[in-house]
Coordinates of C-alpha atoms and ligand atoms in Angstrom, one line a residue:
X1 CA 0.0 0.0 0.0
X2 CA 1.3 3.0 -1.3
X3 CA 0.4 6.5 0.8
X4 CA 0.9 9.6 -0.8
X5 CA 1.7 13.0 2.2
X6 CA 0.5 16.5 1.4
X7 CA 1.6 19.1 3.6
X8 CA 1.0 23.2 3.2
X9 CA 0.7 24.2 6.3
X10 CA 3.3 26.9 6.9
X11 CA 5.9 27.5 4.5
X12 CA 6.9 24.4 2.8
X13 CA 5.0 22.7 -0.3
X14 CA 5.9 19.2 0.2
X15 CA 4.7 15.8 -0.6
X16 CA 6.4 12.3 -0.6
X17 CA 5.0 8.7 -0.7
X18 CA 5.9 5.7 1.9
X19 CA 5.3 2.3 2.1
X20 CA 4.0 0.6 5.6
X21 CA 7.2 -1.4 5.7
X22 CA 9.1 2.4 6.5
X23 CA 10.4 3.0 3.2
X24 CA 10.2 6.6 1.7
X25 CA 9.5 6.1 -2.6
X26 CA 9.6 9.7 -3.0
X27 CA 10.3 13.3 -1.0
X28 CA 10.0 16.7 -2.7
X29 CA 10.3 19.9 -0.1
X30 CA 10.0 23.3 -2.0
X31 CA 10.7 26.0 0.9
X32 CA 9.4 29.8 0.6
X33 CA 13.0 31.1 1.6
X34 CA 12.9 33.5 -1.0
X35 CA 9.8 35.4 0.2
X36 CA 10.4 34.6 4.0
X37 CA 14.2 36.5 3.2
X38 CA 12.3 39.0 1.4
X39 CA 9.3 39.8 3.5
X40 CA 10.8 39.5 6.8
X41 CA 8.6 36.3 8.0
X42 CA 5.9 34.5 6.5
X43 CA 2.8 36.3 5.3
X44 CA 0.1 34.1 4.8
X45 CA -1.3 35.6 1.8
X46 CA 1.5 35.5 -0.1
X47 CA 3.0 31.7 1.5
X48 CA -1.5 30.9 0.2
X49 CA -0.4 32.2 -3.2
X50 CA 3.1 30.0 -3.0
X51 CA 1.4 26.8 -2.4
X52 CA -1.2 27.4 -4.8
X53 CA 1.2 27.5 -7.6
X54 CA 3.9 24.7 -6.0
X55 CA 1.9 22.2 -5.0
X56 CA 0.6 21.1 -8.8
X57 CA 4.5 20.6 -9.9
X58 CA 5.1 19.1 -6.3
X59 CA 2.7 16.4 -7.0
X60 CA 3.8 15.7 -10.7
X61 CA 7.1 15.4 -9.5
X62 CA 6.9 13.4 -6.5
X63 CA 4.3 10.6 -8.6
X64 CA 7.0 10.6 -11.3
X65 CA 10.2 9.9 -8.5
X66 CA 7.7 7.2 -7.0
X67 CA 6.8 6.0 -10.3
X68 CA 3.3 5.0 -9.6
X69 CA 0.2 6.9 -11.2
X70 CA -2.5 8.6 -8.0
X71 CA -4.9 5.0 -9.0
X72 CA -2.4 3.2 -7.6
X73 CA -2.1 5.0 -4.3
X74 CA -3.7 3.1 -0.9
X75 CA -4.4 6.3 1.0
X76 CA -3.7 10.2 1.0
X77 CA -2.6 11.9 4.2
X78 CA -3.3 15.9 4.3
X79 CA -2.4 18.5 6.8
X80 CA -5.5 20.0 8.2
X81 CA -3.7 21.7 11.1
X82 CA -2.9 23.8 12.9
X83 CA -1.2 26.2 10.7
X84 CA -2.0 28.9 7.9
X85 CA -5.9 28.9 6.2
X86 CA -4.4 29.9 3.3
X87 CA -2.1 26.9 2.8
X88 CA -3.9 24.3 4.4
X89 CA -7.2 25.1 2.2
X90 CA -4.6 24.8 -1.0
X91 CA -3.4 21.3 0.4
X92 CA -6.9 20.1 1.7
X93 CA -8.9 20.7 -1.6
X94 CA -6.2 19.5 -3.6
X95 CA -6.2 16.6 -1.3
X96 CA -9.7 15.7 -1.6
X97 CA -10.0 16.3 -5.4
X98 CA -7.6 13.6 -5.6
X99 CA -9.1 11.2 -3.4
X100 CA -12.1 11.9 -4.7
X101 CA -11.5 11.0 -8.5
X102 CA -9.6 8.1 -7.5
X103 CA -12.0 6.9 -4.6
X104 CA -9.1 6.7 -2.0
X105 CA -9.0 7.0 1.6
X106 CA -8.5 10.3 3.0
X107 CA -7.0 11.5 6.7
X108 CA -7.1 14.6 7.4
X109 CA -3.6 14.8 9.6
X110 CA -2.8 16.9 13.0
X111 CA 0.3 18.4 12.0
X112 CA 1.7 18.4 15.6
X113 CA 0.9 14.9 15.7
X114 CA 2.6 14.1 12.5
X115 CA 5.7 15.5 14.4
X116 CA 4.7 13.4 17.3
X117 CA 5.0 9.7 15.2
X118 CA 8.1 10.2 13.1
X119 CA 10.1 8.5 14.8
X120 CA 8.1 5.7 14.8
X121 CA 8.7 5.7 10.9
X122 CA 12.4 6.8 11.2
X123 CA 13.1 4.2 14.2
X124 CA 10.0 2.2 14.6
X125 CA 10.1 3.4 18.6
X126 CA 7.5 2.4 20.6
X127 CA 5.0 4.1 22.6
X128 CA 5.1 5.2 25.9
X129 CA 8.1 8.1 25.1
X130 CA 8.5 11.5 26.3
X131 CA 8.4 14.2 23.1
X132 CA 9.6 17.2 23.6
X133 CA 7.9 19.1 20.0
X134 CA 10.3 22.3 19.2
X135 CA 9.0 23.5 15.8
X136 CA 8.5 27.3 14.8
X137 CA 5.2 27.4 15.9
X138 CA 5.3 25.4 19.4
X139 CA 7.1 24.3 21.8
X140 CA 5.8 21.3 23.9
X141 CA 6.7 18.8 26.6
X142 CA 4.4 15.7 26.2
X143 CA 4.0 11.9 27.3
X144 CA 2.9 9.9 24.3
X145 CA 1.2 6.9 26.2
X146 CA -0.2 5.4 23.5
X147 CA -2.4 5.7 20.1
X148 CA -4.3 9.1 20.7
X149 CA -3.6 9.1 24.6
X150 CA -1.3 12.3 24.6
X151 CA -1.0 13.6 27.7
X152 CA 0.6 17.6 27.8
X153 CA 2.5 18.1 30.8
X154 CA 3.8 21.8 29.3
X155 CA 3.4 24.4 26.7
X156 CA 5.2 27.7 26.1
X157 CA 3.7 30.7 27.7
X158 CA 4.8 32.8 24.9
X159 CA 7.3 32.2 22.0
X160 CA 7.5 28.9 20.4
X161 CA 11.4 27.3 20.7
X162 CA 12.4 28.0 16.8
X163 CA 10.6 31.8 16.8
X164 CA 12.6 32.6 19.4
X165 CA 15.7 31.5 17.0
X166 CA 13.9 33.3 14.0
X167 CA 13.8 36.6 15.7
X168 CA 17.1 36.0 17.3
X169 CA 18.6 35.6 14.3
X170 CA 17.2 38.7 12.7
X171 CA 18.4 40.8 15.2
X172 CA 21.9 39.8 14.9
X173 CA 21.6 40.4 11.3
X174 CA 21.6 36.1 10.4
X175 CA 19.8 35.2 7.3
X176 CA 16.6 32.8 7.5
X177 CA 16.0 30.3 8.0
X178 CA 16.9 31.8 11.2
X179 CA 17.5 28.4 13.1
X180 CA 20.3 26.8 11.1
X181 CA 22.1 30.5 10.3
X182 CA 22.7 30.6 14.2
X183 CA 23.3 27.4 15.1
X184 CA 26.4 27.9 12.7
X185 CA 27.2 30.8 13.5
X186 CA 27.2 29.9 17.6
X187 CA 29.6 26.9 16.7
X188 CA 32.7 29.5 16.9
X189 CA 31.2 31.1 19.7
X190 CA 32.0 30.8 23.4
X191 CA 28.6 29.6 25.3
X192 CA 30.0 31.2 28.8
X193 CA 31.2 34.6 27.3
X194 CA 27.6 36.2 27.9
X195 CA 25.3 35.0 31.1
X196 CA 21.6 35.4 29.0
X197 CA 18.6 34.5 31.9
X198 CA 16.3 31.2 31.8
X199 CA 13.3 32.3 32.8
X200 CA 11.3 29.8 34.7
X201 CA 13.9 27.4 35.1
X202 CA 14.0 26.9 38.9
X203 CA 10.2 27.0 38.8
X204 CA 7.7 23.9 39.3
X205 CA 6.0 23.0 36.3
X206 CA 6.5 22.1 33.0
X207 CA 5.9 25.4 31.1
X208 CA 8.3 26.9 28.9
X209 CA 8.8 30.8 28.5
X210 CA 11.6 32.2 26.2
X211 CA 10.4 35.9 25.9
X212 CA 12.9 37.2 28.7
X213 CA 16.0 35.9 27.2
X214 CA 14.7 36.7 23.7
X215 CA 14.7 40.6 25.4
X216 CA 18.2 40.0 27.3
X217 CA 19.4 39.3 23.8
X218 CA 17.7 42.5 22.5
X219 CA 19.1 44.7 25.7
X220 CA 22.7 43.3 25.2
X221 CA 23.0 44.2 21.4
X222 CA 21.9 47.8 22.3
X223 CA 24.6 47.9 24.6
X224 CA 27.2 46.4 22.9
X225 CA 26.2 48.1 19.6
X226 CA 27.8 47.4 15.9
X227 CA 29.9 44.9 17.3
X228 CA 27.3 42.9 18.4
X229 CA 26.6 42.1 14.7
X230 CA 30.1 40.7 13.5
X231 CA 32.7 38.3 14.4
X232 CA 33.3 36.7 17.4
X233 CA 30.9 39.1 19.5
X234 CA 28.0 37.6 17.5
X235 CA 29.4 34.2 17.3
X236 CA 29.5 34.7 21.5
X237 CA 26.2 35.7 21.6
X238 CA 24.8 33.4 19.3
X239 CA 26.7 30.4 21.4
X240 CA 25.3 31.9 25.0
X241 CA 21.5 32.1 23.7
X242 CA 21.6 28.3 22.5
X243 CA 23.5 27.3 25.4
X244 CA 20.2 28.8 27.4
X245 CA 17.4 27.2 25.4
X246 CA 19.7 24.3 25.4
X247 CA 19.3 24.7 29.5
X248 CA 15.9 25.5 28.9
X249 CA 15.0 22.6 27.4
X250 CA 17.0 20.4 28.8
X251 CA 15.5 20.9 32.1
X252 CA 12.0 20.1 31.3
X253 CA 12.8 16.9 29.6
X254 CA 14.9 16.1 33.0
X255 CA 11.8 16.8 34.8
X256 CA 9.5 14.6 32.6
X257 CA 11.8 11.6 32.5
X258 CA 11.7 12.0 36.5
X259 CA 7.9 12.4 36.6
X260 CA 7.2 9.4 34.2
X261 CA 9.3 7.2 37.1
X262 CA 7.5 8.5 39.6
X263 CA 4.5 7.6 37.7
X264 CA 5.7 4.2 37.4
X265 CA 5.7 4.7 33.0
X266 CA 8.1 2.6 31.6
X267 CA 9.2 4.7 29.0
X268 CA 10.6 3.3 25.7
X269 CA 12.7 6.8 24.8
X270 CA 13.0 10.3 25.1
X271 CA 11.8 12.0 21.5
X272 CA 13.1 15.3 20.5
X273 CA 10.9 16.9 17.3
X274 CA 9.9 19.5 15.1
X275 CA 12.2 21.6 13.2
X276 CA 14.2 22.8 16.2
X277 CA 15.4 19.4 16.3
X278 CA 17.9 19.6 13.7
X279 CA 19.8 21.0 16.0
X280 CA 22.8 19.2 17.0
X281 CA 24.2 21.1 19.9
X282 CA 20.7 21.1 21.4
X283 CA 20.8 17.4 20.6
X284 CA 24.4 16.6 22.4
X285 CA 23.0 18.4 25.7
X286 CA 19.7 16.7 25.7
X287 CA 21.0 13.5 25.0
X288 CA 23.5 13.7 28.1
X289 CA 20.6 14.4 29.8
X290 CA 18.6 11.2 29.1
X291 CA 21.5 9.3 29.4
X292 CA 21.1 10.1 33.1
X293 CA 17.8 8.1 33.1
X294 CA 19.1 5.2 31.0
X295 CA 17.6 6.7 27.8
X296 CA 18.2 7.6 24.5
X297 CA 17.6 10.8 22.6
X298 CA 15.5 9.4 19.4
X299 CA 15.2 12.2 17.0
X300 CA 14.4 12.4 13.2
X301 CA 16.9 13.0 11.1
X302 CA 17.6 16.3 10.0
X303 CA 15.4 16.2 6.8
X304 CA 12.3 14.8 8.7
X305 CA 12.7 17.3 11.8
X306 CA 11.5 20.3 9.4
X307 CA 8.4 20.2 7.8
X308 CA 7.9 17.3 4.7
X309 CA 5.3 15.4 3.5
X310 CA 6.8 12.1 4.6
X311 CA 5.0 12.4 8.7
X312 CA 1.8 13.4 7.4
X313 CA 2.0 10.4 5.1
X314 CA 3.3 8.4 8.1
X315 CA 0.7 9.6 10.7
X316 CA -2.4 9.1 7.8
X317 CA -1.1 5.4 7.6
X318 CA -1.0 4.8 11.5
X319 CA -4.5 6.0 11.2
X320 CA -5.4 4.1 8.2
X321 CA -4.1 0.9 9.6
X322 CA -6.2 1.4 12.7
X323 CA -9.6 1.5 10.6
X324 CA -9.5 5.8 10.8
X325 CA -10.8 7.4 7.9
X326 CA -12.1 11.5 7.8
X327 CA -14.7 11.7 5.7
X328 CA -14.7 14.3 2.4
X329 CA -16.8 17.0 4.3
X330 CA -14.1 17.9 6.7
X331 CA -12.6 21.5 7.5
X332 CA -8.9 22.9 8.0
X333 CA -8.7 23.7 11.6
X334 CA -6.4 26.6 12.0
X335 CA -5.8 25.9 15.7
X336 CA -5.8 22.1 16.7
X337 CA -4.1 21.4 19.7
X338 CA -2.6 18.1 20.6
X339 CA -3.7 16.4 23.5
X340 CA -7.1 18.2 23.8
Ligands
LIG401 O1 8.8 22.1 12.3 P1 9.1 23.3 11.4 O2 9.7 23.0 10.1 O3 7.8 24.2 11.2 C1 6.8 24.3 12.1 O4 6.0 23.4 12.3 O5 6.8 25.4 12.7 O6 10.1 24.2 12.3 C2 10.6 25.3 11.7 C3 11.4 26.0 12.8 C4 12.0 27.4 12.4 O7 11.7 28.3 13.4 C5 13.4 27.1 12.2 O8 14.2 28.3 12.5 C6 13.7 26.0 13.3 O9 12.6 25.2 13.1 N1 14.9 25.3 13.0 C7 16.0 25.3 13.8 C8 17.0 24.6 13.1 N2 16.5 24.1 12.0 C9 15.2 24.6 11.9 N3 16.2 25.9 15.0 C10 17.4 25.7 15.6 N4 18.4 25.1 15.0 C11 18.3 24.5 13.8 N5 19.3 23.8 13.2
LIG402 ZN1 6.1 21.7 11.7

């Protein structure tokens, strides 16, 4: 059974196929860099307009790499949120046009939750595991018990983990996509030169909050002035902001592995996803971390952290396999929160 993946829900037009025995056929990503770069962010009109003319040439090419014609398909998996109207109403109408001509099975796909069950394509873990969900729009600590029992222990109170990059970068002059531009830069960087706060860290709780150090960052270049935009000064500040989200983060996930003991959960791993990720120095201080509880950090790999049509086809099949189906008549849902 071959399942084709749409996803539009931000700013990527992507699409791949998979087979249930974890193998990816096909993978096409086309970002909006361009327009992000020239905009200064995303603007959903114009990211609506981008998928409306990608996503035809998306789909041509990623049927031709699979070699198999939409009649052959088993299944279609589209995003239906949470994300932009815009884009999701491209993907979802081109979704069920297709499933619709070729009477196949639709799912209409959470896109968190398609973040959530990578791994279990990528690594074939296991549930229970304890998901920390970093992506530009969230930034979530969560116990995946089992099939569609998600428990949230924590959200962000403001910022999601990679918009606080995004901006970050933008302030110290780094190109977009903001994420990667700074984790390169902070690899020359000193993480101790500059002590950045982590707000909430010391509190009970599982909530995250990243506005304070996004504005200690702010403060600091106003002080330091040009400098703060070149060289080694960047590089040091860039280095001493990840080494606090790295803290950050690393402290909640140290708090859910110990909660899930206490709880008695046997958990099968500790899951870091969403685009965020794809970051390896955020990776090598997690990981440490979960090595403290006999665990290993499980995430994607780097192409599957950031948005592709290969987890929405992978979290449509997990439903399809389980007798799930969403009928044609379904809605995008702008805001659809995991766990709810
Ligand atoms: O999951 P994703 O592709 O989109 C959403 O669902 O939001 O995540 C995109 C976010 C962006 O904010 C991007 O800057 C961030 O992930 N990101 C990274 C890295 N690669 C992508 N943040 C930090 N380090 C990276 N290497
Ligand atoms: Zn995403």
């Amino acid at each position: 059974m071959y399942i084709l993946g749409i996803e539009t829900s931000c700013d990527e037009t992507a699409a791949a196929v998979i087979t249930p025995d974890r193998r990816i056929l096909s993978h096409v990503c086309w970002s909006q860099w361009e327009d992000v770069a020239r905009y200064g962010g995303v603007v959903p009109e114009i990211a609506a307009r981008a998928h409306l003319e990608c996503l035809e040439p998306v789909l041509q090419q990623v049927m031709k790499e699979a070699g198999l014609e939409f009649s052959q398909l088993g299944g279609i998996g589209v995003t239906a949120g949470p994300g932009l109207m815009g884009g999701l109403m491209v993907g979802v109408v081109t979704a069920k046009m297709i499933a619709a001509c070729h009477d196949l099975p639709l799912v209409a796909v959470n896109h968190l939750e398609a973040h959530a069950l990578t791994v279990r394509f990528t690594h074939g873990t296991e549930f229970p595991y304890l998901l920390l969900l970093v992506s530009g729009g969230h930034c979530q600590l969560l116990l995946m018990e089992s099939w569609r029992k998600y428990r949230l222990l924590g959200t962000t109170l403001d910022d999601a983990a990679g918009e606080v990059f995004d901006k970050t970068a933008k302030l110290l002059g780094l190109g977009v996509p903001g994420g990667p531009a700074l984790e390169k830069e902070a690899q020359q960087g000193d993480p101790k030169r500059f002590p950045l706060p982590r707000p909430l860290i010391h509190k009970p709780g599982f909530d995250f909050s990243f506005s304070g150090l996004k504005t200690a960052v702010r403060h600091l270049v106003n002080k330091i002035g040009e400098e703060a935009l070149t060289g080694q000064t960047r590089s040091d500040i860039c280095a001493s902001f990840q080494e606090a989200v790295g803290e950050l983060l690393g402290r909640r996930c140290s708090q859910g592995l110990a909660y899930a003991k206490e709880e008695g959960i046997e958990l099968k791993a500790c899951v870091m996803a969403g685009g965020v990720a794809a970051n390896q120095a955020l990776r090598q201080k997690i990981s440490v971390l979960c090595d403290q509880f006999g665990l290993s950090l499980t995430c994607p790999p780097i192409s599957l952290c950031t948005d592709n049509g290969v987890m929405i086809a992978w979290a449509a099949l997990e439903a399809l396999q389980r007798g799930e189906e969403t009928s044609l008549d379904f809605s995008p849902r702008p805001r659809w929160p995991l766990g709810e």
